[in-house]
XYZ file of C-alpha atoms in Angstrom:
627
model
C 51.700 -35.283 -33.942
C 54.363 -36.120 -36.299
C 57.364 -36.053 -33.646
C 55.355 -38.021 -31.336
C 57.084 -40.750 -31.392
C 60.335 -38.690 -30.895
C 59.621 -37.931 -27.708
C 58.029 -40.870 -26.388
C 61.630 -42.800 -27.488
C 63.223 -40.193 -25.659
C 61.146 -40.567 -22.700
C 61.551 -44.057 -22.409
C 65.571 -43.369 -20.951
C 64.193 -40.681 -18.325
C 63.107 -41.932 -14.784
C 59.501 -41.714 -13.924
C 60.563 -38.435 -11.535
C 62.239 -37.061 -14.439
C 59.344 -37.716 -16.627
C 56.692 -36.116 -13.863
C 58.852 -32.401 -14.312
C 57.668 -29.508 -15.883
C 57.511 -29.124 -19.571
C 60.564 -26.618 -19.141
C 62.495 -28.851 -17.420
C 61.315 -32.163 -19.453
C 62.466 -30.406 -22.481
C 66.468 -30.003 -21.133
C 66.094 -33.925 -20.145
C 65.101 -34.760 -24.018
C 68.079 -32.718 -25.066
C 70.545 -34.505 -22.918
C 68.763 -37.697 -24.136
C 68.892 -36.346 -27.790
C 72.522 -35.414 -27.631
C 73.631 -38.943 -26.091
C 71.991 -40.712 -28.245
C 73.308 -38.705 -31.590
C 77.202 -38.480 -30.383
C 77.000 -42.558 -28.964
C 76.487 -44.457 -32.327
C 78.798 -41.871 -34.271
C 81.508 -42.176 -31.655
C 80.966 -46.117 -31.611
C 81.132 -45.817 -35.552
C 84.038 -43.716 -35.740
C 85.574 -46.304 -33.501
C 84.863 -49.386 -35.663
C 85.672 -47.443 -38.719
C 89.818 -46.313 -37.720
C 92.434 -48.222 -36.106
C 93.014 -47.851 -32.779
C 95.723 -46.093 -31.173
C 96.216 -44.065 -28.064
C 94.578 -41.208 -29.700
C 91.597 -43.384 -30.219
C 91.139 -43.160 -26.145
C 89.648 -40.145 -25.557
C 86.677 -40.756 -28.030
C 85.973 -44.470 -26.598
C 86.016 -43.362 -22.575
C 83.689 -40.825 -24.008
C 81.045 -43.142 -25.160
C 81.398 -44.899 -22.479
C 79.853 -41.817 -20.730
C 77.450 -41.443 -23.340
C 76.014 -44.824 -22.253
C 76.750 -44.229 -18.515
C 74.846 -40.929 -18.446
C 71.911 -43.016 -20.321
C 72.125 -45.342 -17.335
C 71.792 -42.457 -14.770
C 68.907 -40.835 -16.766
C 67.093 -43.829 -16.450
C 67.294 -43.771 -12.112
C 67.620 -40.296 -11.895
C 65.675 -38.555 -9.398
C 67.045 -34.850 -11.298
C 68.663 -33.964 -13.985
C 71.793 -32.350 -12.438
C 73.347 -35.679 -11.423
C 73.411 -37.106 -15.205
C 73.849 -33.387 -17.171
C 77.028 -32.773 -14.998
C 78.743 -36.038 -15.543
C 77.741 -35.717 -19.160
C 79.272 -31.916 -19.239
C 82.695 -33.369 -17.087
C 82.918 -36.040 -18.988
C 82.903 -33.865 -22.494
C 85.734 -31.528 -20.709
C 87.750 -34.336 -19.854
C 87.803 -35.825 -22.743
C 87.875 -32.585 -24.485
C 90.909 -31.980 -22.703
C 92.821 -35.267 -23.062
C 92.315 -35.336 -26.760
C 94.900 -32.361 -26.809
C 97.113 -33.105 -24.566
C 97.796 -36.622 -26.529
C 97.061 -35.028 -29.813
C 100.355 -34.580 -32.005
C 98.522 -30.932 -33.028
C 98.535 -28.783 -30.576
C 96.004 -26.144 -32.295
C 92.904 -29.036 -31.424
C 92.904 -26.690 -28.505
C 91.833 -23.403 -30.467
C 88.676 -25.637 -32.116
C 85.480 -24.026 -32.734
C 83.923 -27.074 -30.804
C 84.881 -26.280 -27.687
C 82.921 -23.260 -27.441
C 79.340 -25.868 -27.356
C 80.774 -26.784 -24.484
C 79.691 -24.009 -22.292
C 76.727 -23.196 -24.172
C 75.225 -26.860 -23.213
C 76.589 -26.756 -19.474
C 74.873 -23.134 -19.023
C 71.427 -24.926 -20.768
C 71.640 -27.805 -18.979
C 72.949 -27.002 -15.685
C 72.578 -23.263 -15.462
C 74.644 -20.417 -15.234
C 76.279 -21.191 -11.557
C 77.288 -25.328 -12.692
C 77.918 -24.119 -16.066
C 80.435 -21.605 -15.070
C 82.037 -24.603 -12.929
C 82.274 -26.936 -15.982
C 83.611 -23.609 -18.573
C 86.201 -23.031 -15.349
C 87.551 -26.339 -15.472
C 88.152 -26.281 -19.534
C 89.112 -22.917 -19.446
C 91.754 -23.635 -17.179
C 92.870 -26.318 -18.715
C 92.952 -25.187 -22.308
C 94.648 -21.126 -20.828
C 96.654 -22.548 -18.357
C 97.975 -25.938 -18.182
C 98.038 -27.111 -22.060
C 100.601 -24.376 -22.790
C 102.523 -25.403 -19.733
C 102.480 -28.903 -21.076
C 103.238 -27.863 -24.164
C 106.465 -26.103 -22.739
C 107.611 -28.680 -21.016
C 107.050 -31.429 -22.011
C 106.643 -31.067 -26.031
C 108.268 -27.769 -27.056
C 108.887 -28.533 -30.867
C 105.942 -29.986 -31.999
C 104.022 -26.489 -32.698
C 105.141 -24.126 -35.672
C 103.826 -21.464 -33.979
C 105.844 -19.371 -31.317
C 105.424 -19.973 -27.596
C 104.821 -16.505 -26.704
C 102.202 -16.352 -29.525
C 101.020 -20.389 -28.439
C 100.255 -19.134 -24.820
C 98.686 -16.125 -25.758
C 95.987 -18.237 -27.884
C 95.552 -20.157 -25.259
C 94.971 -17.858 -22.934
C 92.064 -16.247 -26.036
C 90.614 -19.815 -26.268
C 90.227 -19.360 -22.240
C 88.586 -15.687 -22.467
C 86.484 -16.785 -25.418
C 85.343 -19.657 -23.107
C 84.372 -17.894 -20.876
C 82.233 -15.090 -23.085
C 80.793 -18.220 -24.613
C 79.362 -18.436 -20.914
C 78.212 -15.263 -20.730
C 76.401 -14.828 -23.727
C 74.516 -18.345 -23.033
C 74.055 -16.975 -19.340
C 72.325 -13.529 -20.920
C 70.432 -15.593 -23.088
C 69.637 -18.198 -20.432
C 69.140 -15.553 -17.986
C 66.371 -13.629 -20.454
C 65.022 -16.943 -21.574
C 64.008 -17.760 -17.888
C 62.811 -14.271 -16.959
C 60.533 -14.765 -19.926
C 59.170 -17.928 -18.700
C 59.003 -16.916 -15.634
C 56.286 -13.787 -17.043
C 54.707 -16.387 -19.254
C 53.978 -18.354 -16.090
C 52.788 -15.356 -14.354
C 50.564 -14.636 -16.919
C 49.297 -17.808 -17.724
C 48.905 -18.190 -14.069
C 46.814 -14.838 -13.869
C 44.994 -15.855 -16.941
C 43.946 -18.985 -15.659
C 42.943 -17.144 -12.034
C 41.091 -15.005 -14.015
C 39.639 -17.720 -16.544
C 38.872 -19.733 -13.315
C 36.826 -16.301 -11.170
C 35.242 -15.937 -14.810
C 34.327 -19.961 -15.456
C 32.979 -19.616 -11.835
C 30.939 -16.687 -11.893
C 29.345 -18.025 -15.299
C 28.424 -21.075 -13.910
C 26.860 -19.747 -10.552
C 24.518 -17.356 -12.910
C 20.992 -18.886 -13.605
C 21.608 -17.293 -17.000
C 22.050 -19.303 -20.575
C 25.805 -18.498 -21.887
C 27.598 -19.974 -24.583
C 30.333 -18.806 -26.972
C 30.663 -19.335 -30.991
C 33.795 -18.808 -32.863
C 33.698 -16.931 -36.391
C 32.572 -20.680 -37.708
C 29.934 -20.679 -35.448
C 31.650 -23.437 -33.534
C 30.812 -23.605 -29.681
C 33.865 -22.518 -27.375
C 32.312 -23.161 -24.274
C 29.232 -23.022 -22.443
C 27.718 -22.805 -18.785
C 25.586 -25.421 -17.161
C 22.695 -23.879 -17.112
C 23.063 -23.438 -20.858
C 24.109 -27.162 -21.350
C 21.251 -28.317 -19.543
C 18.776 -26.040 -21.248
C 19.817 -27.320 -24.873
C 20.024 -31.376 -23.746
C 16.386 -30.487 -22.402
C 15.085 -28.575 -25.856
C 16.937 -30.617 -28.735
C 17.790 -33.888 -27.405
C 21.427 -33.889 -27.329
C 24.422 -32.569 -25.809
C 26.064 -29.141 -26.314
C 29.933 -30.228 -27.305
C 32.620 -27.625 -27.673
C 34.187 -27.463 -31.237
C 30.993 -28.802 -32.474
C 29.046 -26.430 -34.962
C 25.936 -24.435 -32.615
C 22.407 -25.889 -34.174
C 18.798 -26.503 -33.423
C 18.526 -30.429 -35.088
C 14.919 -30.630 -33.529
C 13.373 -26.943 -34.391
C 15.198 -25.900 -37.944
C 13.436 -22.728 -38.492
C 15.006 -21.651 -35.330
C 18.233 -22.228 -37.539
C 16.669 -19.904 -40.171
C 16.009 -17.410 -37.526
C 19.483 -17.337 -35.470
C 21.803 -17.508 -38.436
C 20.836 -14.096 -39.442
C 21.666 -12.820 -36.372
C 25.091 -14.626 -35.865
C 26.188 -13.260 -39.110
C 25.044 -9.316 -37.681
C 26.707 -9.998 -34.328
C 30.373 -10.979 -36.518
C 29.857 -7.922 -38.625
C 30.598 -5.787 -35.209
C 26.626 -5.824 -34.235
C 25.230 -6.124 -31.076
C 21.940 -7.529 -30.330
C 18.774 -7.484 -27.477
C 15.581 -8.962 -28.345
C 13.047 -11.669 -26.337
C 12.297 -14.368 -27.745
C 9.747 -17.583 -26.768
C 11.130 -21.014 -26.531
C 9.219 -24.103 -25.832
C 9.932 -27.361 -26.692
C 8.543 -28.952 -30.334
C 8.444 -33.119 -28.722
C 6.295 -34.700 -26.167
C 7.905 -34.389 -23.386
C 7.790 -35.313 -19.365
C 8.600 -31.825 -18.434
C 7.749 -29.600 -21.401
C 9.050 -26.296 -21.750
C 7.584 -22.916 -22.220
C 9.917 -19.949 -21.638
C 10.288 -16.661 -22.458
C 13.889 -15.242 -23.074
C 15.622 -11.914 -22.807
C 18.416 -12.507 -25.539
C 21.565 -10.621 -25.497
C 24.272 -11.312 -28.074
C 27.616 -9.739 -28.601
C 30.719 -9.890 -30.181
C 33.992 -10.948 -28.955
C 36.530 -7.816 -30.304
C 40.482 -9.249 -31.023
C 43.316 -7.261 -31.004
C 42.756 -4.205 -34.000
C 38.947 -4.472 -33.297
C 38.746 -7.847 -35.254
C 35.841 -10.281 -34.207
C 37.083 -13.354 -32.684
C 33.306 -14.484 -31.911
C 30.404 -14.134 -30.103
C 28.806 -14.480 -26.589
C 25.393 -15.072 -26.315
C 23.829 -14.601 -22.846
C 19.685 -15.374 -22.020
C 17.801 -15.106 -19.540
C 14.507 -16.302 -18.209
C 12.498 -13.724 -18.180
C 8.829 -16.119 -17.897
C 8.327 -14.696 -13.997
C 8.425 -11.166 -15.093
C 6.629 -11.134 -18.092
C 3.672 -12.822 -15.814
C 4.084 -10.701 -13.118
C 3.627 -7.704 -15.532
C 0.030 -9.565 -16.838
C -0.729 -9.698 -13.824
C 0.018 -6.056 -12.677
C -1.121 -4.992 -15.673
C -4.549 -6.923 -15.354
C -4.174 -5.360 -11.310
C -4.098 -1.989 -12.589
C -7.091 -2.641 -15.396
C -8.811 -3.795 -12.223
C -7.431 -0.738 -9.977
C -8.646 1.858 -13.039
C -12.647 0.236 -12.644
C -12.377 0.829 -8.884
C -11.306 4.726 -9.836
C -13.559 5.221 -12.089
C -16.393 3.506 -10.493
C -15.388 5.570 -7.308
C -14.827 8.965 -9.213
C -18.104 7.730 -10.832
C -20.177 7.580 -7.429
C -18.434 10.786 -6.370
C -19.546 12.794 -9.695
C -23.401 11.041 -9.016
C -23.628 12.469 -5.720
C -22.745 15.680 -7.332
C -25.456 14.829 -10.098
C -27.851 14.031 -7.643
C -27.033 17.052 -5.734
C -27.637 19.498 -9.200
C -30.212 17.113 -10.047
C -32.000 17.793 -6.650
C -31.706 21.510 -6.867
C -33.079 21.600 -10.748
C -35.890 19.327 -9.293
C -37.016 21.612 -6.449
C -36.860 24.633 -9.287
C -39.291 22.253 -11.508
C -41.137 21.734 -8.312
C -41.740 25.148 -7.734
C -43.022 26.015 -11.471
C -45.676 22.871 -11.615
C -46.471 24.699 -7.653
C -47.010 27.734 -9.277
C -48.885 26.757 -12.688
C -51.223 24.389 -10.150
C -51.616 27.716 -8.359
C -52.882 29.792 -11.021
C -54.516 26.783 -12.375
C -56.667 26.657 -9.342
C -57.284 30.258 -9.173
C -57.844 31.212 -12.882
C -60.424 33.444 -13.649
C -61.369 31.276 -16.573
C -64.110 30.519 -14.761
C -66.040 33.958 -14.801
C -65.607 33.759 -18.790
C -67.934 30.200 -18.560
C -70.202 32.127 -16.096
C -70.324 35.459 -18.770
C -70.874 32.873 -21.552
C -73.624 30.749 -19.851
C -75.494 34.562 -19.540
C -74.719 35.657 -23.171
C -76.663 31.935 -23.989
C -79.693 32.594 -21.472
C -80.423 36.080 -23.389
C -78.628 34.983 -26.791
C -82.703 35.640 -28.388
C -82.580 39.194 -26.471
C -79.133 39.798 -26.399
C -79.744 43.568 -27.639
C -82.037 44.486 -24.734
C -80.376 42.532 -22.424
C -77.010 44.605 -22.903
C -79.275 47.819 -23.283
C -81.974 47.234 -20.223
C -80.399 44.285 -18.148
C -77.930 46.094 -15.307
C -76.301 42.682 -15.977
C -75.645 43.245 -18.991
C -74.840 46.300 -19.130
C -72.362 45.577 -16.669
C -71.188 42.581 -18.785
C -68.786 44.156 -21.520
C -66.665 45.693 -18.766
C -66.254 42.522 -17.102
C -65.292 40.911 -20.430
C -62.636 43.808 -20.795
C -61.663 43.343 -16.459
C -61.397 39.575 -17.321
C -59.459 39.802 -20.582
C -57.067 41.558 -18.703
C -56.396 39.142 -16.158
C -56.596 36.229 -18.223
C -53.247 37.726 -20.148
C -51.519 38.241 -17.134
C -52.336 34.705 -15.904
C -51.273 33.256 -19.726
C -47.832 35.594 -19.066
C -47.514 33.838 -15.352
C -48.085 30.578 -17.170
C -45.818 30.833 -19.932
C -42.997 32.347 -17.673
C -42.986 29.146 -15.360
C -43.582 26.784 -18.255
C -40.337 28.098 -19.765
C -38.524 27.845 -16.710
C -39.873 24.379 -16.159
C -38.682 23.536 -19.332
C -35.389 25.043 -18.334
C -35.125 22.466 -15.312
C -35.884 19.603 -17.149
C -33.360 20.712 -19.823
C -30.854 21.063 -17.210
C -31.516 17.645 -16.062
C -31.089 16.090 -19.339
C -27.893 17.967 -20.031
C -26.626 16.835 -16.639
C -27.397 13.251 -17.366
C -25.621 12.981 -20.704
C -22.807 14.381 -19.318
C -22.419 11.618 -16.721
C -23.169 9.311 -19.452
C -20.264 10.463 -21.509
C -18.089 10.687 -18.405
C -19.223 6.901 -17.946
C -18.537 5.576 -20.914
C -15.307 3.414 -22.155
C -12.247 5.318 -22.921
C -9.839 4.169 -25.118
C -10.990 5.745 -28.098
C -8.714 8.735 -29.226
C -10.820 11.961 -30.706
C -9.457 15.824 -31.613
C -11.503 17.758 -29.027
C -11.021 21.336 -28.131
C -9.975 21.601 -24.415
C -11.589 24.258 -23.181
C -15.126 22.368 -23.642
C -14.164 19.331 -21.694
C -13.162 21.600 -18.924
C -16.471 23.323 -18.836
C -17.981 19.631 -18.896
C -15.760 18.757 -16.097
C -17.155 22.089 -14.351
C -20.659 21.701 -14.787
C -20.123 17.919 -13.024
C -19.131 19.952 -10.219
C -21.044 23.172 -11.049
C -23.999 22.705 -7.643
C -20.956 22.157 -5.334
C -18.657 25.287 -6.834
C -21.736 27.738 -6.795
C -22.779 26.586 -3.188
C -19.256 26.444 -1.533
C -18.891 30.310 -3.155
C -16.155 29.292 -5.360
C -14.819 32.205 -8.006
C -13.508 30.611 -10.715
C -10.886 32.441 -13.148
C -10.589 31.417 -16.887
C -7.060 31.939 -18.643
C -7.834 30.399 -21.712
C -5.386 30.613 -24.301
C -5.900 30.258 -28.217
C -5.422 26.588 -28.075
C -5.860 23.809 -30.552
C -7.948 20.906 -30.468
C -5.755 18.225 -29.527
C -6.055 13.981 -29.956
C -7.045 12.629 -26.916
C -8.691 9.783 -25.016
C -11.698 11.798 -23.810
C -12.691 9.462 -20.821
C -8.678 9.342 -19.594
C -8.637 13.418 -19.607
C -12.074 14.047 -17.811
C -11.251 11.649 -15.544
C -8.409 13.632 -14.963
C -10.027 17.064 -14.994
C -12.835 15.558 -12.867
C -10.514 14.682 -10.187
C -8.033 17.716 -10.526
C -11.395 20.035 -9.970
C -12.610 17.659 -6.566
C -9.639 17.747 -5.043
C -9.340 21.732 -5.686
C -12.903 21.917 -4.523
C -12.021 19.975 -1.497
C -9.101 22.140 -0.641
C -11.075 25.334 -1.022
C -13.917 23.723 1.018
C -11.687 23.313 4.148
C -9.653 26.258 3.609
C -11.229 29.427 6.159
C -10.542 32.123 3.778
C -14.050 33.870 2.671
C -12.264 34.259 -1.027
C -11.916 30.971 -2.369
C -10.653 31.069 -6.084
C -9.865 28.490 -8.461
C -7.597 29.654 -11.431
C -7.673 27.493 -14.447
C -5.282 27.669 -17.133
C -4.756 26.767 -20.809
C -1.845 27.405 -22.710
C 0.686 25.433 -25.206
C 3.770 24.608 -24.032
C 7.567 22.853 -25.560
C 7.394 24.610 -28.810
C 3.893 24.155 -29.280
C 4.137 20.417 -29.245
C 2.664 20.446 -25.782
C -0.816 21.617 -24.352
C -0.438 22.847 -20.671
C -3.745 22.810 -18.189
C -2.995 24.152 -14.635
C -5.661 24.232 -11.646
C -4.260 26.550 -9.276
C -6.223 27.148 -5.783
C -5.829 29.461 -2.554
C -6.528 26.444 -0.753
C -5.486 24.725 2.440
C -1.937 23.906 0.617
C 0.310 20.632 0.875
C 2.539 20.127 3.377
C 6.135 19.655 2.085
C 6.801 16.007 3.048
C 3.509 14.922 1.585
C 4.451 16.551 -1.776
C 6.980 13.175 -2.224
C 3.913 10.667 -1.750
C 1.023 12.807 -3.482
C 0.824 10.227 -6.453
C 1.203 7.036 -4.468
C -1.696 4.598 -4.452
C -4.068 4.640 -1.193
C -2.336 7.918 0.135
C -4.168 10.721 0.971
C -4.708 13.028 3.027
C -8.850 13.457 3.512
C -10.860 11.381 6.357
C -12.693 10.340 3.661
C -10.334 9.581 0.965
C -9.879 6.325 -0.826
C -6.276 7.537 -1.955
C -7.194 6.055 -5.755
C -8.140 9.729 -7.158
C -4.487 11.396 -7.784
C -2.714 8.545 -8.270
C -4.775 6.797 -11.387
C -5.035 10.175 -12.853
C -1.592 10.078 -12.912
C -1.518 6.758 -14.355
C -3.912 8.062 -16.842
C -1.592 11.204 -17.992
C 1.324 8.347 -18.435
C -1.135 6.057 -20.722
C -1.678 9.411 -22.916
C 2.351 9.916 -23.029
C 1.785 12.729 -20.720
C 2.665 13.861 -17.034
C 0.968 14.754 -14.045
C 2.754 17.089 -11.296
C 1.905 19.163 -8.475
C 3.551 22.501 -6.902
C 2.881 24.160 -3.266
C 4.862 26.563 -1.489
C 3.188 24.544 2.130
C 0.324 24.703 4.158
C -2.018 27.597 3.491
C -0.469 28.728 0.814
C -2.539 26.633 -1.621
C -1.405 24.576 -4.310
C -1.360 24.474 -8.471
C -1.915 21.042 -10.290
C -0.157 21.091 -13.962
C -1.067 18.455 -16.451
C 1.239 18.675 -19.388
C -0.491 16.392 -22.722
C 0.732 16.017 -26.175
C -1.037 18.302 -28.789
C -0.818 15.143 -31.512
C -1.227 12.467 -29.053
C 1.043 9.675 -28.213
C 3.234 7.993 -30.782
C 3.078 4.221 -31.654
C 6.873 4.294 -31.040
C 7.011 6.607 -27.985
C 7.086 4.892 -24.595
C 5.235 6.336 -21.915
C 7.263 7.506 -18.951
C 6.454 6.406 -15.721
C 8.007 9.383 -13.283
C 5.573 11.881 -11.454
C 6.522 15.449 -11.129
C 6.796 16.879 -7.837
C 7.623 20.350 -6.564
């Protein structure tokens, strides 16, 4: 800022073309500006200050170039036309100044070696060897002619020795070319890469700039101060919309209409310029009244901008809207809430008919005892004891000749001993189908609680031992197993109770046993067997349950789609059974998978569930084993 008004003095002698040029090019123009307008006034005062004489001539043609190449500056369409009669007319009078000087040695000064050094930097290396040419020539070759000729006794110095300087002053003109050729030479090959690279950088700065503005996402960029570099659109719009006010680069990033956001974000800026990197979502919505208020949810990535020796330069902060997909998960999640009822309530009708089924067999069972006890009810003999008892009353006043006399009663206490008899038998009859009747009704109340406790809300975790929810889960399907001739195996290993959501697992187990049962059903093998399993597995972290059957088997390209909702492979099906129960093995942090070698060849189920249970930081994978 300071030289400002340097350049715009030097300006004001260049052409309007010559002010348009690059800022390469601009700069040689202020230099030939520069250097007319420092050697004019001291040639015009060195002028006014000595008397003039014929050796005065050189220096006022000179100026008069000085002025003249101002002149040309100032219509110039390039800067070769002015630079090269500025560069001749230095050589020329350069040159004269000699050859009328009474000292010969002018021609050995140090000054003439700018010469070539400006021609080369103003004209470049080709015009610039055409100007050091012409002086070289004339200081080598014709000032020690002249000097021989014409004034032979005017130099102490011997002519042999004279020419030879001359013809130095001529070589050393010439390396005084070179050297500003090299460095010209390197100086524009150096450009030239700093153009290149500028020019990729701004390319790339341009594909980047681009590809941040077409994303939908918020981006911005702080410095160290927390100043903002730049910004995207999106994010521009998204900040005049939530504070009020514009989003200005070099301006310090703030929230002027929500300050505890400051509070919040500060923190964070400071991690992210320590080296951190940050992810977290975050809920904006706007604090004012407004037309269009805003309610957003954010998934907030910031990072820092790493320098040259791993030094932060910054950050980048990049956000995106993340509203959709946080409603679309409510809503799947609320879908699959909804999708677990229909399950359950269909697993639920599935197990009734299977209660009603064990239900009606206990019933005909109960039916048959109260059959029975009616029976013997009917046909007790209890009835000869009130006929023997009405006798013993009719006599009671002659009961001693009436046993003794009476062929009644003498033929009474045998009865009584005949009827005592069959009365026992009848109470053994009795209490035989009483006992059994209370066995059915038993049965019927055990039956019923467990479909209430298979009803019931889950979401409750309890330690429970394994092995008894299986045998829960079997008795649900007990009627069907013993009718279908099912042999079941038991491998149960020493196994501890493990923490559990006990509607989620005999949901599972209920399902894992019906779709066994179904296999074996439509399998025609006479020996249907059902292996169950219990072991621990991972180190004892695990519990392993596996239901393998000698069933119809699964056919290898439905093994891939054996968990997916709505697919199975029963006329019947509703396609909900395998698939929630995998769901339900992913809520317990837990996995579901299935092996079969292919049709006929039956298939094993293998639910793998945490001994402890899940963990409040463990999220619950979603993949479904398949083999």
């Amino acid at each position: 800022m300071g030289y400002l008004w340097l350049t715009s003095l030097l300006d004001a002698f260049l052409s309007d073309a010559l002010r348009k040029a690059p800022p390469s090019e601009l700069h040689r123009q202020r230099v030939l500006i520069a250097a007319c307008l420092f050697a004019l006034p001291f040639g015009v005062s060195y002028l006014l200050l000595v008397p003039f004489t014929a050796a005065e001539v050189p220096t006022l043609l000179l100026s008069g170039c000085y002025a003249a190449t101002l002149l040309l500056a100032r219509r110039a369409r390039s800067l070769t036309v002015p630079a090269m009669f500025m560069c001749l007319s230095m050589v020329v009078s350069y040159v004269v100044s000699i050859f009328l000087s009474s000292h010969p040695e002018g021609g050995f000064h140090a000054s003439s070696m700018l010469i070539p050094a400006f021609a080369v930097y103003l004209l470049g290396p080709r015009l610039g060897l055409f100007v050091t040419g012409c002086l070289a020539v004339c200081l080598g070759l014709l000032h020690p002619m002249y000097r021989v000729r014409f004034t032979p006794g005017l130099t102490a110095i011997p002519l042999d020795e004279f020419t030879v300087m001359c013809a130095s002053a001529a070589v050393s003109l010439l390396g005084s070319w070179v050297l500003s050729t090299l460095h010209s030479t390197s100086r524009d090959t150096a450009h030239d890469a700093l153009e290149r690279t500028l020019a990729t950088l701004r390319e790339s700065e341009g594909k980047l700039s681009s590809l941040i503005e077409s994303s939908d996402d918020l981006v911005f960029s702080l410095d160290t101060q927390l100043r903002v570099i730049t910004a995207n659109t999106a994010m521009r719009q998204f900040y005049r919309r939530m504070q009020g006010q514009e989003l200005v680069p070099g301006r310090r990033f703030c929230f002027p209409r929500t300050p505890e956001l400051q509070l919040q974000w500060d923190p964070r800026f400071n991690r992210v310029l320590a080296g951190e990197r940050l992810r977290f979502e975050q809920e904006e919505h706007s604090e004012e009244p407004l037309e269009d208020p805003v309610h957003v949810v954010l998934d907030i990535s910031i990072s820092p901008i790493v320098g040259e020796q791993g030094r932060v330069m910054g950050l980048t902060v990049s956000a995106r809207d993340i509203t959709a997909r946080k409603l679309a998960e409510a809503r799947l999640g609320e879908m699959h809430r909804s999708l677990v009822d229909v399950s359950r309530y269909a697993g639920m009708a599935e197990v009734a008919t299977g209660v009603l089924h064990n239900v009606g067999n206990t019933l005909n069972s109960v039916n048959i005892s109260a059959g029975i006890l009616n029976e013997q009810l009917r046909h007790s003999r209890l009835s000869g004891l009130r006929k023997a008892a009405t006798l013993l009353g009719q006599h009671s006043e002659e009961l001693e000749s009436f046993l003794a006399t009476d062929a009644r009663g003498q033929r009474l206490p045998g009865y009584l001993l005949a009827l005592a008899e069959e009365l026992e038998k009848e109470r053994e009859v009795l209490r035989h189908e009483v006992g059994a009747l209370s066995e059915g009704i038993e049965h019927i109340k055990s039956i019923v609680v467990m479909q209430q406790q298979y009803a019931r809300a889950g979401g409750v975790l309890e330690r429970l031992p394994v092995p008894q929810l299986i045998e829960e889960a079997l008795r649900l399907h007990a009627g069907s197993i013993e009718r279908q001739g099912i042999h079941l195996v038991r491998e149960y290993a020493d196994v501890p109770p493990i923490l559990v959501d006990r509607h989620n697992l005999l949901q599972i187990l209920v399902n894992l046993l019906s779709n066994a049962r179904h296999a074996l059903m439509e399998s025609k093998i006479s020996d249907k067997r059902l292996r169950i399993r219990i072991r621990l597995g991972g180190g004892g972290d695990q519990l392993v349950i596996e239901f393998s059957d000698n069933g119809v088997g699964i056919a290898p390209e439905h093994l891939a789609r054996l968990f997916s909702q709505g697919f199975t492979t029963k006329k019947h099906g509703h396609g909900f059974g395998l698939h929630i129960s995998a769901l339900a093995a992913t809520e317990m942090h837990g996995r579901l998978s299935c092996s079969s070698t292919g049709l006929g060849h039956g298939a094993t189920f293998t639910l793998v569930l945490p001994v402890e249970g899940p963990r409040e930081n463990q999220r619950p994978s979603h993949s479904l084993e398949l083999s």
